[in-house]
mmCIF file with all atom_site columns, C-alpha atoms in Angstrom:
data_model
loop_
_atom_site.group_PDB
_atom_site.id
_atom_site.type_symbol
_atom_site.label_atom_id
_atom_site.label_alt_id
_atom_site.label_comp_id
_atom_site.label_asym_id
_atom_site.label_entity_id
_atom_site.label_seq_id
_atom_site.pdbx_PDB_ins_code
_atom_site.Cartn_x
_atom_site.Cartn_y
_atom_site.Cartn_z
_atom_site.occupancy
_atom_site.B_iso_or_equiv
_atom_site.pdbx_formal_charge
_atom_site.auth_seq_id
_atom_site.auth_comp_id
_atom_site.auth_asym_id
_atom_site.auth_atom_id
_atom_site.pdbx_PDB_model_num
ATOM 1   C CA . MET A 1 1   ? 30.686 79.537  -23.160 1.00 0.00 ? 1   MET A CA 1
ATOM 2   C CA . ARG A 1 2   ? 33.921 79.900  -25.075 1.00 0.00 ? 2   ARG A CA 1
ATOM 3   C CA . GLU A 1 3   ? 35.085 83.463  -25.164 1.00 0.00 ? 3   GLU A CA 1
ATOM 4   C CA . ASP A 1 4   ? 34.925 84.519  -28.679 1.00 0.00 ? 4   ASP A CA 1
ATOM 5   C CA . THR A 1 5   ? 31.125 83.643  -29.011 1.00 0.00 ? 5   THR A CA 1
ATOM 6   C CA . VAL A 1 6   ? 30.046 86.494  -27.014 1.00 0.00 ? 6   VAL A CA 1
ATOM 7   C CA . SER A 1 7   ? 29.501 89.891  -28.325 1.00 0.00 ? 7   SER A CA 1
ATOM 8   C CA . PRO A 1 8   ? 31.350 93.283  -27.178 1.00 0.00 ? 8   PRO A CA 1
ATOM 9   C CA . LEU A 1 9   ? 28.127 94.963  -29.011 1.00 0.00 ? 9   LEU A CA 1
ATOM 10  C CA . VAL A 1 10  ? 25.409 96.192  -27.002 1.00 0.00 ? 10  VAL A CA 1
ATOM 11  C CA . LEU A 1 11  ? 22.591 98.124  -28.548 1.00 0.00 ? 11  LEU A CA 1
ATOM 12  C CA . SER A 1 12  ? 20.822 100.250 -26.032 1.00 0.00 ? 12  SER A CA 1
ATOM 13  C CA . ARG A 1 13  ? 18.452 101.061 -29.430 1.00 0.00 ? 13  ARG A CA 1
ATOM 14  C CA . THR A 1 14  ? 17.210 99.383  -32.750 1.00 0.00 ? 14  THR A CA 1
ATOM 15  C CA . ALA A 1 15  ? 15.773 101.163 -34.899 1.00 0.00 ? 15  ALA A CA 1
ATOM 16  C CA . SER A 1 16  ? 12.973 99.406  -37.310 1.00 0.00 ? 16  SER A CA 1
ATOM 17  C CA . ARG A 1 17  ? 14.157 100.669 -40.620 1.00 0.00 ? 17  ARG A CA 1
ATOM 18  C CA . PRO A 1 18  ? 18.174 101.987 -39.242 1.00 0.00 ? 18  PRO A CA 1
ATOM 19  C CA . ARG A 1 19  ? 19.597 104.720 -41.613 1.00 0.00 ? 19  ARG A CA 1
ATOM 20  C CA . ALA A 1 20  ? 22.994 105.132 -39.073 1.00 0.00 ? 20  ALA A CA 1
ATOM 21  C CA . ALA A 1 21  ? 24.774 104.027 -35.987 1.00 0.00 ? 21  ALA A CA 1
ATOM 22  C CA . VAL A 1 22  ? 26.773 105.204 -32.985 1.00 0.00 ? 22  VAL A CA 1
ATOM 23  C CA . LEU A 1 23  ? 28.926 103.535 -31.575 1.00 0.00 ? 23  LEU A CA 1
ATOM 24  C CA . THR A 1 24  ? 30.824 104.259 -27.817 1.00 0.00 ? 24  THR A CA 1
ATOM 25  C CA . LEU A 1 25  ? 34.021 103.233 -26.658 1.00 0.00 ? 25  LEU A CA 1
ATOM 26  C CA . HIS A 1 26  ? 34.450 104.177 -22.902 1.00 0.00 ? 26  HIS A CA 1
ATOM 27  C CA . GLY A 1 27  ? 38.132 104.230 -21.584 1.00 0.00 ? 27  GLY A CA 1
ATOM 28  C CA . GLY A 1 28  ? 40.134 101.128 -19.609 1.00 0.00 ? 28  GLY A CA 1
ATOM 29  C CA . ARG A 1 29  ? 44.098 101.030 -19.010 1.00 0.00 ? 29  ARG A CA 1
ATOM 30  C CA . ALA A 1 30  ? 46.837 101.244 -20.710 1.00 0.00 ? 30  ALA A CA 1
ATOM 31  C CA . ASP A 1 31  ? 47.363 96.797  -19.287 1.00 0.00 ? 31  ASP A CA 1
ATOM 32  C CA . GLY A 1 32  ? 44.894 94.416  -17.846 1.00 0.00 ? 32  GLY A CA 1
ATOM 33  C CA . LEU A 1 33  ? 43.831 90.928  -19.265 1.00 0.00 ? 33  LEU A CA 1
ATOM 34  C CA . GLY A 1 34  ? 41.294 90.668  -16.696 1.00 0.00 ? 34  GLY A CA 1
ATOM 35  C CA . ALA A 1 35  ? 37.701 91.491  -17.458 1.00 0.00 ? 35  ALA A CA 1
ATOM 36  C CA . PRO A 1 36  ? 36.725 94.070  -16.212 1.00 0.00 ? 36  PRO A CA 1
ATOM 37  C CA . PRO A 1 37  ? 34.493 94.778  -12.784 1.00 0.00 ? 37  PRO A CA 1
ATOM 38  C CA . ARG A 1 38  ? 31.637 94.537  -12.365 1.00 0.00 ? 38  ARG A CA 1
ATOM 39  C CA . TRP A 1 39  ? 31.467 98.660  -11.127 1.00 0.00 ? 39  TRP A CA 1
ATOM 40  C CA . ASN A 1 40  ? 33.747 100.168 -13.842 1.00 0.00 ? 40  ASN A CA 1
ATOM 41  C CA . LEU A 1 41  ? 34.057 103.576 -13.645 1.00 0.00 ? 41  LEU A CA 1
ATOM 42  C CA . PRO A 1 42  ? 34.840 104.394 -17.118 1.00 0.00 ? 42  PRO A CA 1
ATOM 43  C CA . ALA A 1 43  ? 31.837 102.628 -18.595 1.00 0.00 ? 43  ALA A CA 1
ATOM 44  C CA . LEU A 1 44  ? 30.034 104.587 -16.512 1.00 0.00 ? 44  LEU A CA 1
ATOM 45  C CA . ARG A 1 45  ? 31.282 107.687 -17.429 1.00 0.00 ? 45  ARG A CA 1
ATOM 46  C CA . MET A 1 46  ? 29.640 107.268 -20.891 1.00 0.00 ? 46  MET A CA 1
ATOM 47  C CA . VAL A 1 47  ? 26.375 106.733 -19.647 1.00 0.00 ? 47  VAL A CA 1
ATOM 48  C CA . PRO A 1 48  ? 25.613 110.252 -20.002 1.00 0.00 ? 48  PRO A CA 1
ATOM 49  C CA . PHE A 1 49  ? 26.388 110.533 -24.019 1.00 0.00 ? 49  PHE A CA 1
ATOM 50  C CA . THR A 1 50  ? 25.306 107.452 -24.934 1.00 0.00 ? 50  THR A CA 1
ATOM 51  C CA . ARG A 1 51  ? 21.771 108.826 -22.909 1.00 0.00 ? 51  ARG A CA 1
ATOM 52  C CA . ALA A 1 52  ? 22.127 112.488 -24.553 1.00 0.00 ? 52  ALA A CA 1
ATOM 53  C CA . ILE A 1 53  ? 23.079 110.466 -28.141 1.00 0.00 ? 53  ILE A CA 1
ATOM 54  C CA . THR A 1 54  ? 20.219 108.802 -27.930 1.00 0.00 ? 54  THR A CA 1
ATOM 55  C CA . SER A 1 55  ? 17.607 111.528 -27.003 1.00 0.00 ? 55  SER A CA 1
ATOM 56  C CA . ALA A 1 56  ? 19.136 113.752 -29.906 1.00 0.00 ? 56  ALA A CA 1
ATOM 57  C CA . THR A 1 57  ? 18.477 111.156 -32.142 1.00 0.00 ? 57  THR A CA 1
ATOM 58  C CA . GLU A 1 58  ? 15.307 109.798 -31.531 1.00 0.00 ? 58  GLU A CA 1
ATOM 59  C CA . GLY A 1 59  ? 13.127 109.221 -34.555 1.00 0.00 ? 59  GLY A CA 1
ATOM 60  C CA . GLU A 1 60  ? 15.956 109.274 -36.633 1.00 0.00 ? 60  GLU A CA 1
ATOM 61  C CA . GLY A 1 61  ? 16.569 106.029 -37.807 1.00 0.00 ? 61  GLY A CA 1
ATOM 62  C CA . VAL A 1 62  ? 20.119 105.314 -35.615 1.00 0.00 ? 62  VAL A CA 1
ATOM 63  C CA . VAL A 1 63  ? 21.102 102.453 -33.990 1.00 0.00 ? 63  VAL A CA 1
ATOM 64  C CA . VAL A 1 64  ? 23.077 103.052 -31.061 1.00 0.00 ? 64  VAL A CA 1
ATOM 65  C CA . GLY A 1 65  ? 24.661 100.841 -29.128 1.00 0.00 ? 65  GLY A CA 1
ATOM 66  C CA . SER A 1 66  ? 28.847 100.089 -27.179 1.00 0.00 ? 66  SER A CA 1
ATOM 67  C CA . VAL A 1 67  ? 31.578 98.162  -27.345 1.00 0.00 ? 67  VAL A CA 1
ATOM 68  C CA . ARG A 1 68  ? 31.756 95.772  -24.397 1.00 0.00 ? 68  ARG A CA 1
ATOM 69  C CA . TYR A 1 69  ? 35.315 94.888  -23.860 1.00 0.00 ? 69  TYR A CA 1
ATOM 70  C CA . ARG A 1 70  ? 36.465 91.352  -23.205 1.00 0.00 ? 70  ARG A CA 1
ATOM 71  C CA . ARG A 1 71  ? 40.392 92.882  -21.265 1.00 0.00 ? 71  ARG A CA 1
ATOM 72  C CA . ARG A 1 72  ? 40.992 95.460  -19.488 1.00 0.00 ? 72  ARG A CA 1
ATOM 73  C CA . GLY A 1 73  ? 43.301 97.144  -20.813 1.00 0.00 ? 73  GLY A CA 1
ATOM 74  C CA . TRP A 1 74  ? 44.990 97.314  -24.015 1.00 0.00 ? 74  TRP A CA 1
ATOM 75  C CA . ASN A 1 75  ? 48.382 95.835  -23.955 1.00 0.00 ? 75  ASN A CA 1
ATOM 76  C CA . GLY A 1 76  ? 50.224 96.102  -26.033 1.00 0.00 ? 76  GLY A CA 1
ATOM 77  C CA . SER A 1 77  ? 50.063 94.636  -29.779 1.00 0.00 ? 77  SER A CA 1
ATOM 78  C CA . ARG A 1 78  ? 47.000 92.747  -28.438 1.00 0.00 ? 78  ARG A CA 1
ATOM 79  C CA . ALA A 1 79  ? 45.370 95.251  -28.609 1.00 0.00 ? 79  ALA A CA 1
ATOM 80  C CA . ASP A 1 80  ? 42.254 94.440  -27.021 1.00 0.00 ? 80  ASP A CA 1
ATOM 81  C CA . ALA A 1 81  ? 40.057 97.057  -27.467 1.00 0.00 ? 81  ALA A CA 1
ATOM 82  C CA . ALA A 1 82  ? 40.921 97.537  -30.665 1.00 0.00 ? 82  ALA A CA 1
ATOM 83  C CA . ARG A 1 83  ? 39.944 94.303  -31.453 1.00 0.00 ? 83  ARG A CA 1
ATOM 84  C CA . ASP A 1 84  ? 36.320 94.207  -29.441 1.00 0.00 ? 84  ASP A CA 1
ATOM 85  C CA . ALA A 1 85  ? 35.378 97.237  -31.704 1.00 0.00 ? 85  ALA A CA 1
ATOM 86  C CA . LEU A 1 86  ? 36.366 95.815  -34.638 1.00 0.00 ? 86  LEU A CA 1
ATOM 87  C CA . ARG A 1 87  ? 34.300 92.678  -33.838 1.00 0.00 ? 87  ARG A CA 1
ATOM 88  C CA . ALA A 1 88  ? 31.244 95.205  -32.548 1.00 0.00 ? 88  ALA A CA 1
ATOM 89  C CA . LEU A 1 89  ? 31.462 96.515  -35.930 1.00 0.00 ? 89  LEU A CA 1
ATOM 90  C CA . TYR A 1 90  ? 31.208 93.308  -37.638 1.00 0.00 ? 90  TYR A CA 1
ATOM 91  C CA . ASP A 1 91  ? 28.288 91.630  -35.208 1.00 0.00 ? 91  ASP A CA 1
ATOM 92  C CA . LEU A 1 92  ? 26.552 95.396  -36.091 1.00 0.00 ? 92  LEU A CA 1
ATOM 93  C CA . ALA A 1 93  ? 26.806 94.786  -39.869 1.00 0.00 ? 93  ALA A CA 1
ATOM 94  C CA . ASP A 1 94  ? 25.344 91.403  -39.416 1.00 0.00 ? 94  ASP A CA 1
ATOM 95  C CA . LEU A 1 95  ? 22.496 93.612  -37.309 1.00 0.00 ? 95  LEU A CA 1
ATOM 96  C CA . VAL A 1 96  ? 21.561 96.396  -39.534 1.00 0.00 ? 96  VAL A CA 1
ATOM 97  C CA . GLY A 1 97  ? 23.320 96.084  -42.711 1.00 0.00 ? 97  GLY A CA 1
ATOM 98  C CA . ASP A 1 98  ? 25.583 98.397  -44.371 1.00 0.00 ? 98  ASP A CA 1
ATOM 99  C CA . VAL A 1 99  ? 24.494 101.942 -42.048 1.00 0.00 ? 99  VAL A CA 1
ATOM 100 C CA . PRO A 1 100 ? 27.403 104.743 -42.088 1.00 0.00 ? 100 PRO A CA 1
ATOM 101 C CA . VAL A 1 101 ? 28.504 104.357 -39.155 1.00 0.00 ? 101 VAL A CA 1
ATOM 102 C CA . VAL A 1 102 ? 29.610 107.185 -36.295 1.00 0.00 ? 102 VAL A CA 1
ATOM 103 C CA . LEU A 1 103 ? 32.246 106.031 -33.215 1.00 0.00 ? 103 LEU A CA 1
ATOM 104 C CA . MET A 1 104 ? 32.529 108.689 -30.637 1.00 0.00 ? 104 MET A CA 1
ATOM 105 C CA . GLY A 1 105 ? 35.079 106.863 -27.728 1.00 0.00 ? 105 GLY A CA 1
ATOM 106 C CA . HIS A 1 106 ? 36.890 108.409 -24.514 1.00 0.00 ? 106 HIS A CA 1
ATOM 107 C CA . SER A 1 107 ? 40.777 107.688 -23.931 1.00 0.00 ? 107 SER A CA 1
ATOM 108 C CA . MET A 1 108 ? 41.210 103.463 -24.742 1.00 0.00 ? 108 MET A CA 1
ATOM 109 C CA . GLY A 1 109 ? 38.463 104.151 -26.378 1.00 0.00 ? 109 GLY A CA 1
ATOM 110 C CA . GLY A 1 110 ? 39.251 107.152 -28.473 1.00 0.00 ? 110 GLY A CA 1
ATOM 111 C CA . ARG A 1 111 ? 42.424 104.582 -29.608 1.00 0.00 ? 111 ARG A CA 1
ATOM 112 C CA . ALA A 1 112 ? 40.505 102.108 -30.404 1.00 0.00 ? 112 ALA A CA 1
ATOM 113 C CA . ALA A 1 113 ? 37.675 103.932 -32.580 1.00 0.00 ? 113 ALA A CA 1
ATOM 114 C CA . LEU A 1 114 ? 40.645 105.705 -34.072 1.00 0.00 ? 114 LEU A CA 1
ATOM 115 C CA . ARG A 1 115 ? 42.548 102.337 -34.361 1.00 0.00 ? 115 ARG A CA 1
ATOM 116 C CA . VAL A 1 116 ? 39.268 100.644 -36.455 1.00 0.00 ? 116 VAL A CA 1
ATOM 117 C CA . ALA A 1 117 ? 38.280 103.467 -38.455 1.00 0.00 ? 117 ALA A CA 1
ATOM 118 C CA . GLY A 1 118 ? 38.931 101.539 -41.695 1.00 0.00 ? 118 GLY A CA 1
ATOM 119 C CA . HIS A 1 119 ? 35.740 99.317  -41.235 1.00 0.00 ? 119 HIS A CA 1
ATOM 120 C CA . PRO A 1 120 ? 34.019 100.054 -44.482 1.00 0.00 ? 120 PRO A CA 1
ATOM 121 C CA . LEU A 1 121 ? 30.873 101.184 -42.245 1.00 0.00 ? 121 LEU A CA 1
ATOM 122 C CA . VAL A 1 122 ? 32.911 104.133 -40.223 1.00 0.00 ? 122 VAL A CA 1
ATOM 123 C CA . ARG A 1 123 ? 32.445 107.633 -41.972 1.00 0.00 ? 123 ARG A CA 1
ATOM 124 C CA . ALA A 1 124 ? 33.257 109.337 -38.763 1.00 0.00 ? 124 ALA A CA 1
ATOM 125 C CA . VAL A 1 125 ? 35.216 109.019 -34.712 1.00 0.00 ? 125 VAL A CA 1
ATOM 126 C CA . VAL A 1 126 ? 34.584 111.785 -32.564 1.00 0.00 ? 126 VAL A CA 1
ATOM 127 C CA . GLY A 1 127 ? 37.317 111.325 -29.952 1.00 0.00 ? 127 GLY A CA 1
ATOM 128 C CA . LEU A 1 128 ? 36.937 112.673 -25.902 1.00 0.00 ? 128 LEU A CA 1
ATOM 129 C CA . ALA A 1 129 ? 40.015 112.606 -24.434 1.00 0.00 ? 129 ALA A CA 1
ATOM 130 C CA . PRO A 1 130 ? 42.138 109.848 -26.564 1.00 0.00 ? 130 PRO A CA 1
ATOM 131 C CA . TRP A 1 131 ? 44.926 108.142 -26.268 1.00 0.00 ? 131 TRP A CA 1
ATOM 132 C CA . CYS A 1 132 ? 47.123 108.816 -28.953 1.00 0.00 ? 132 CYS A CA 1
ATOM 133 C CA . PRO A 1 133 ? 50.757 107.759 -28.198 1.00 0.00 ? 133 PRO A CA 1
ATOM 134 C CA . GLY A 1 134 ? 53.446 108.750 -31.191 1.00 0.00 ? 134 GLY A CA 1
ATOM 135 C CA . GLY A 1 135 ? 53.287 106.298 -33.531 1.00 0.00 ? 135 GLY A CA 1
ATOM 136 C CA . GLU A 1 136 ? 49.718 105.407 -34.148 1.00 0.00 ? 136 GLU A CA 1
ATOM 137 C CA . PRO A 1 137 ? 48.304 104.927 -37.299 1.00 0.00 ? 137 PRO A CA 1
ATOM 138 C CA . VAL A 1 138 ? 46.868 106.799 -39.321 1.00 0.00 ? 138 VAL A CA 1
ATOM 139 C CA . THR A 1 139 ? 46.731 105.702 -42.782 1.00 0.00 ? 139 THR A CA 1
ATOM 140 C CA . GLN A 1 140 ? 42.501 104.135 -42.026 1.00 0.00 ? 140 GLN A CA 1
ATOM 141 C CA . LEU A 1 141 ? 41.574 107.397 -41.415 1.00 0.00 ? 141 LEU A CA 1
ATOM 142 C CA . ALA A 1 142 ? 41.580 108.997 -44.847 1.00 0.00 ? 142 ALA A CA 1
ATOM 143 C CA . ALA A 1 143 ? 38.242 109.672 -46.113 1.00 0.00 ? 143 ALA A CA 1
ATOM 144 C CA . ARG A 1 144 ? 36.814 109.849 -42.582 1.00 0.00 ? 144 ARG A CA 1
ATOM 145 C CA . ARG A 1 145 ? 36.418 112.615 -40.465 1.00 0.00 ? 145 ARG A CA 1
ATOM 146 C CA . VAL A 1 146 ? 37.673 112.803 -37.305 1.00 0.00 ? 146 VAL A CA 1
ATOM 147 C CA . VAL A 1 147 ? 36.546 115.574 -34.781 1.00 0.00 ? 147 VAL A CA 1
ATOM 148 C CA . LEU A 1 148 ? 39.097 115.123 -31.600 1.00 0.00 ? 148 LEU A CA 1
ATOM 149 C CA . LEU A 1 149 ? 37.871 116.887 -28.141 1.00 0.00 ? 149 LEU A CA 1
ATOM 150 C CA . HIS A 1 150 ? 40.843 117.066 -25.283 1.00 0.00 ? 150 HIS A CA 1
ATOM 151 C CA . GLY A 1 151 ? 40.939 119.371 -21.871 1.00 0.00 ? 151 GLY A CA 1
ATOM 152 C CA . ASN A 1 152 ? 44.016 121.620 -21.262 1.00 0.00 ? 152 ASN A CA 1
ATOM 153 C CA . ARG A 1 153 ? 43.900 119.996 -17.719 1.00 0.00 ? 153 ARG A CA 1
ATOM 154 C CA . ASP A 1 154 ? 43.741 116.678 -18.481 1.00 0.00 ? 154 ASP A CA 1
ATOM 155 C CA . ARG A 1 155 ? 46.911 114.818 -16.663 1.00 0.00 ? 155 ARG A CA 1
ATOM 156 C CA . VAL A 1 156 ? 46.665 111.169 -17.746 1.00 0.00 ? 156 VAL A CA 1
ATOM 157 C CA . THR A 1 157 ? 46.415 111.833 -22.014 1.00 0.00 ? 157 THR A CA 1
ATOM 158 C CA . ASP A 1 158 ? 48.059 114.148 -23.588 1.00 0.00 ? 158 ASP A CA 1
ATOM 159 C CA . PRO A 1 159 ? 46.672 117.112 -25.858 1.00 0.00 ? 159 PRO A CA 1
ATOM 160 C CA . LEU A 1 160 ? 49.668 117.980 -27.444 1.00 0.00 ? 160 LEU A CA 1
ATOM 161 C CA . ALA A 1 161 ? 49.286 114.396 -29.451 1.00 0.00 ? 161 ALA A CA 1
ATOM 162 C CA . THR A 1 162 ? 46.079 114.551 -29.866 1.00 0.00 ? 162 THR A CA 1
ATOM 163 C CA . HIS A 1 163 ? 46.344 117.559 -31.937 1.00 0.00 ? 163 HIS A CA 1
ATOM 164 C CA . ALA A 1 164 ? 49.937 115.859 -33.593 1.00 0.00 ? 164 ALA A CA 1
ATOM 165 C CA . LEU A 1 165 ? 47.727 112.928 -34.492 1.00 0.00 ? 165 LEU A CA 1
ATOM 166 C CA . ALA A 1 166 ? 45.119 115.230 -35.874 1.00 0.00 ? 166 ALA A CA 1
ATOM 167 C CA . ALA A 1 167 ? 47.534 116.888 -38.117 1.00 0.00 ? 167 ALA A CA 1
ATOM 168 C CA . ARG A 1 168 ? 48.778 113.319 -38.963 1.00 0.00 ? 168 ARG A CA 1
ATOM 169 C CA . ALA A 1 169 ? 45.746 112.405 -40.019 1.00 0.00 ? 169 ALA A CA 1
ATOM 170 C CA . ARG A 1 170 ? 45.069 115.930 -42.755 1.00 0.00 ? 170 ARG A CA 1
ATOM 171 C CA . GLU A 1 171 ? 48.241 114.356 -44.273 1.00 0.00 ? 171 GLU A CA 1
ATOM 172 C CA . ALA A 1 172 ? 47.129 111.392 -44.742 1.00 0.00 ? 172 ALA A CA 1
ATOM 173 C CA . GLY A 1 173 ? 44.067 112.154 -46.305 1.00 0.00 ? 173 GLY A CA 1
ATOM 174 C CA . ALA A 1 174 ? 41.254 113.000 -43.460 1.00 0.00 ? 174 ALA A CA 1
ATOM 175 C CA . GLU A 1 175 ? 39.022 115.430 -42.535 1.00 0.00 ? 175 GLU A CA 1
ATOM 176 C CA . ALA A 1 176 ? 40.380 116.101 -39.361 1.00 0.00 ? 176 ALA A CA 1
ATOM 177 C CA . GLY A 1 177 ? 40.505 118.166 -36.486 1.00 0.00 ? 177 GLY A CA 1
ATOM 178 C CA . ALA A 1 178 ? 41.781 118.904 -32.731 1.00 0.00 ? 178 ALA A CA 1
ATOM 179 C CA . LEU A 1 179 ? 39.420 121.011 -30.786 1.00 0.00 ? 179 LEU A CA 1
ATOM 180 C CA . THR A 1 180 ? 40.573 122.511 -26.810 1.00 0.00 ? 180 THR A CA 1
ATOM 181 C CA . VAL A 1 181 ? 38.626 122.397 -23.968 1.00 0.00 ? 181 VAL A CA 1
ATOM 182 C CA . GLN A 1 182 ? 39.877 125.026 -21.855 1.00 0.00 ? 182 GLN A CA 1
ATOM 183 C CA . GLY A 1 183 ? 39.260 123.784 -18.080 1.00 0.00 ? 183 GLY A CA 1
ATOM 184 C CA . GLY A 1 184 ? 38.186 119.930 -18.508 1.00 0.00 ? 184 GLY A CA 1
ATOM 185 C CA . ASP A 1 185 ? 40.184 117.474 -17.238 1.00 0.00 ? 185 ASP A CA 1
ATOM 186 C CA . HIS A 1 186 ? 40.055 113.927 -18.697 1.00 0.00 ? 186 HIS A CA 1
ATOM 187 C CA . ALA A 1 187 ? 37.538 111.891 -16.562 1.00 0.00 ? 187 ALA A CA 1
ATOM 188 C CA . MET A 1 188 ? 35.479 115.245 -18.653 1.00 0.00 ? 188 MET A CA 1
ATOM 189 C CA . LEU A 1 189 ? 33.957 116.010 -15.025 1.00 0.00 ? 189 LEU A CA 1
ATOM 190 C CA . ARG A 1 190 ? 35.135 119.896 -15.178 1.00 0.00 ? 190 ARG A CA 1
ATOM 191 C CA . ARG A 1 191 ? 32.997 121.572 -17.740 1.00 0.00 ? 191 ARG A CA 1
ATOM 192 C CA . ALA A 1 192 ? 30.775 118.567 -18.212 1.00 0.00 ? 192 ALA A CA 1
ATOM 193 C CA . GLY A 1 193 ? 28.526 120.166 -19.905 1.00 0.00 ? 193 GLY A CA 1
ATOM 194 C CA . LEU A 1 194 ? 30.375 121.613 -22.303 1.00 0.00 ? 194 LEU A CA 1
ATOM 195 C CA . TRP A 1 195 ? 31.841 118.687 -22.978 1.00 0.00 ? 195 TRP A CA 1
ATOM 196 C CA . GLN A 1 196 ? 28.225 116.483 -23.207 1.00 0.00 ? 196 GLN A CA 1
ATOM 197 C CA . ALA A 1 197 ? 27.329 119.574 -25.863 1.00 0.00 ? 197 ALA A CA 1
ATOM 198 C CA . LEU A 1 198 ? 30.098 119.572 -27.747 1.00 0.00 ? 198 LEU A CA 1
ATOM 199 C CA . ALA A 1 199 ? 30.313 115.223 -28.302 1.00 0.00 ? 199 ALA A CA 1
ATOM 200 C CA . THR A 1 200 ? 26.409 115.091 -28.909 1.00 0.00 ? 200 THR A CA 1
ATOM 201 C CA . ALA A 1 201 ? 26.449 118.119 -31.345 1.00 0.00 ? 201 ALA A CA 1
ATOM 202 C CA . SER A 1 202 ? 29.634 116.695 -33.141 1.00 0.00 ? 202 SER A CA 1
ATOM 203 C CA . VAL A 1 203 ? 27.794 113.895 -33.896 1.00 0.00 ? 203 VAL A CA 1
ATOM 204 C CA . THR A 1 204 ? 24.893 114.590 -35.137 1.00 0.00 ? 204 THR A CA 1
ATOM 205 C CA . GLY A 1 205 ? 26.212 117.236 -37.593 1.00 0.00 ? 205 GLY A CA 1
ATOM 206 C CA . LEU A 1 206 ? 28.420 114.434 -38.568 1.00 0.00 ? 206 LEU A CA 1
ATOM 207 C CA . LEU A 1 207 ? 25.096 112.296 -39.310 1.00 0.00 ? 207 LEU A CA 1
ATOM 208 C CA . GLY A 1 208 ? 23.802 114.582 -41.039 1.00 0.00 ? 208 GLY A CA 1
ATOM 209 C CA . LEU A 1 209 ? 20.948 115.280 -38.836 1.00 0.00 ? 209 LEU A CA 1
ATOM 210 C CA . GLY A 1 210 ? 22.228 119.121 -37.884 1.00 0.00 ? 210 GLY A CA 1
ATOM 211 C CA . PRO A 1 211 ? 24.746 121.762 -37.776 1.00 0.00 ? 211 PRO A CA 1
ATOM 212 C CA . LEU A 1 212 ? 27.951 120.872 -36.552 1.00 0.00 ? 212 LEU A CA 1
ATOM 213 C CA . PRO A 1 213 ? 29.069 123.559 -33.367 1.00 0.00 ? 213 PRO A CA 1
ATOM 214 C CA . GLU A 1 214 ? 30.690 126.262 -35.314 1.00 0.00 ? 214 GLU A CA 1
ATOM 215 C CA . MET A 1 215 ? 34.398 125.792 -33.308 1.00 0.00 ? 215 MET A CA 1
ATOM 216 C CA . VAL A 1 216 ? 34.102 122.279 -34.104 1.00 0.00 ? 216 VAL A CA 1
ATOM 217 C CA . ALA A 1 217 ? 33.771 122.989 -37.409 1.00 0.00 ? 217 ALA A CA 1
ATOM 218 C CA . GLY A 1 218 ? 35.889 125.393 -37.107 1.00 0.00 ? 218 GLY A CA 1
ATOM 219 C CA . VAL A 1 219 ? 39.132 123.053 -36.715 1.00 0.00 ? 219 VAL A CA 1
ATOM 220 C CA . LEU A 1 220 ? 38.184 120.573 -39.750 1.00 0.00 ? 220 LEU A CA 1
ATOM 221 C CA . HIS A 1 221 ? 40.042 120.925 -42.804 1.00 0.00 ? 221 HIS A CA 1
ATOM 222 C CA . VAL A 1 222 ? 40.596 118.301 -45.080 1.00 0.00 ? 222 VAL A CA 1
#
């Protein structure tokens, strides 16, 4: 089977009358052209977040899914994770129509989510310890809402770069903010309960299903 015939979109819940959708994007490597392994730790890290969102949006007509990467890494200008995320969004549109989408991505998945936020369905992005190297484009974030969470004990991706990207996104016309998870690490194991609570409440708040956490609302600026 040709690679481009396999959709990267994996749905964990559908809805008979979809009103919105959430897609989660796990992390990966800077480089790696091989397929992700069957035992994929970055993907497993997102499982409790996906389950929490599925539970929090029960009965609200929210479709929940994830992006299954066909390559393990970002791979420079190939931006494989972003390519798969964009394909997943188009496949989602074919399945559920024109519904607002919130993307939630960790690490490389955060970078992919931010990169494809210009898709017409995307209304908001929640980035968890996102990979935000210098020079990342931000014009596609105009008119989007962007919540970035980063632990101050992260030794893999740079918290300061995340705050810098949020500032540039605001200049580009986004409602964007970055929040420091005190004591949080890259794997989101330290203060795991806080990570999940903030991420889940941010998603439901951005969907209009409840209020945003006060600490998140406090950092969102245009």
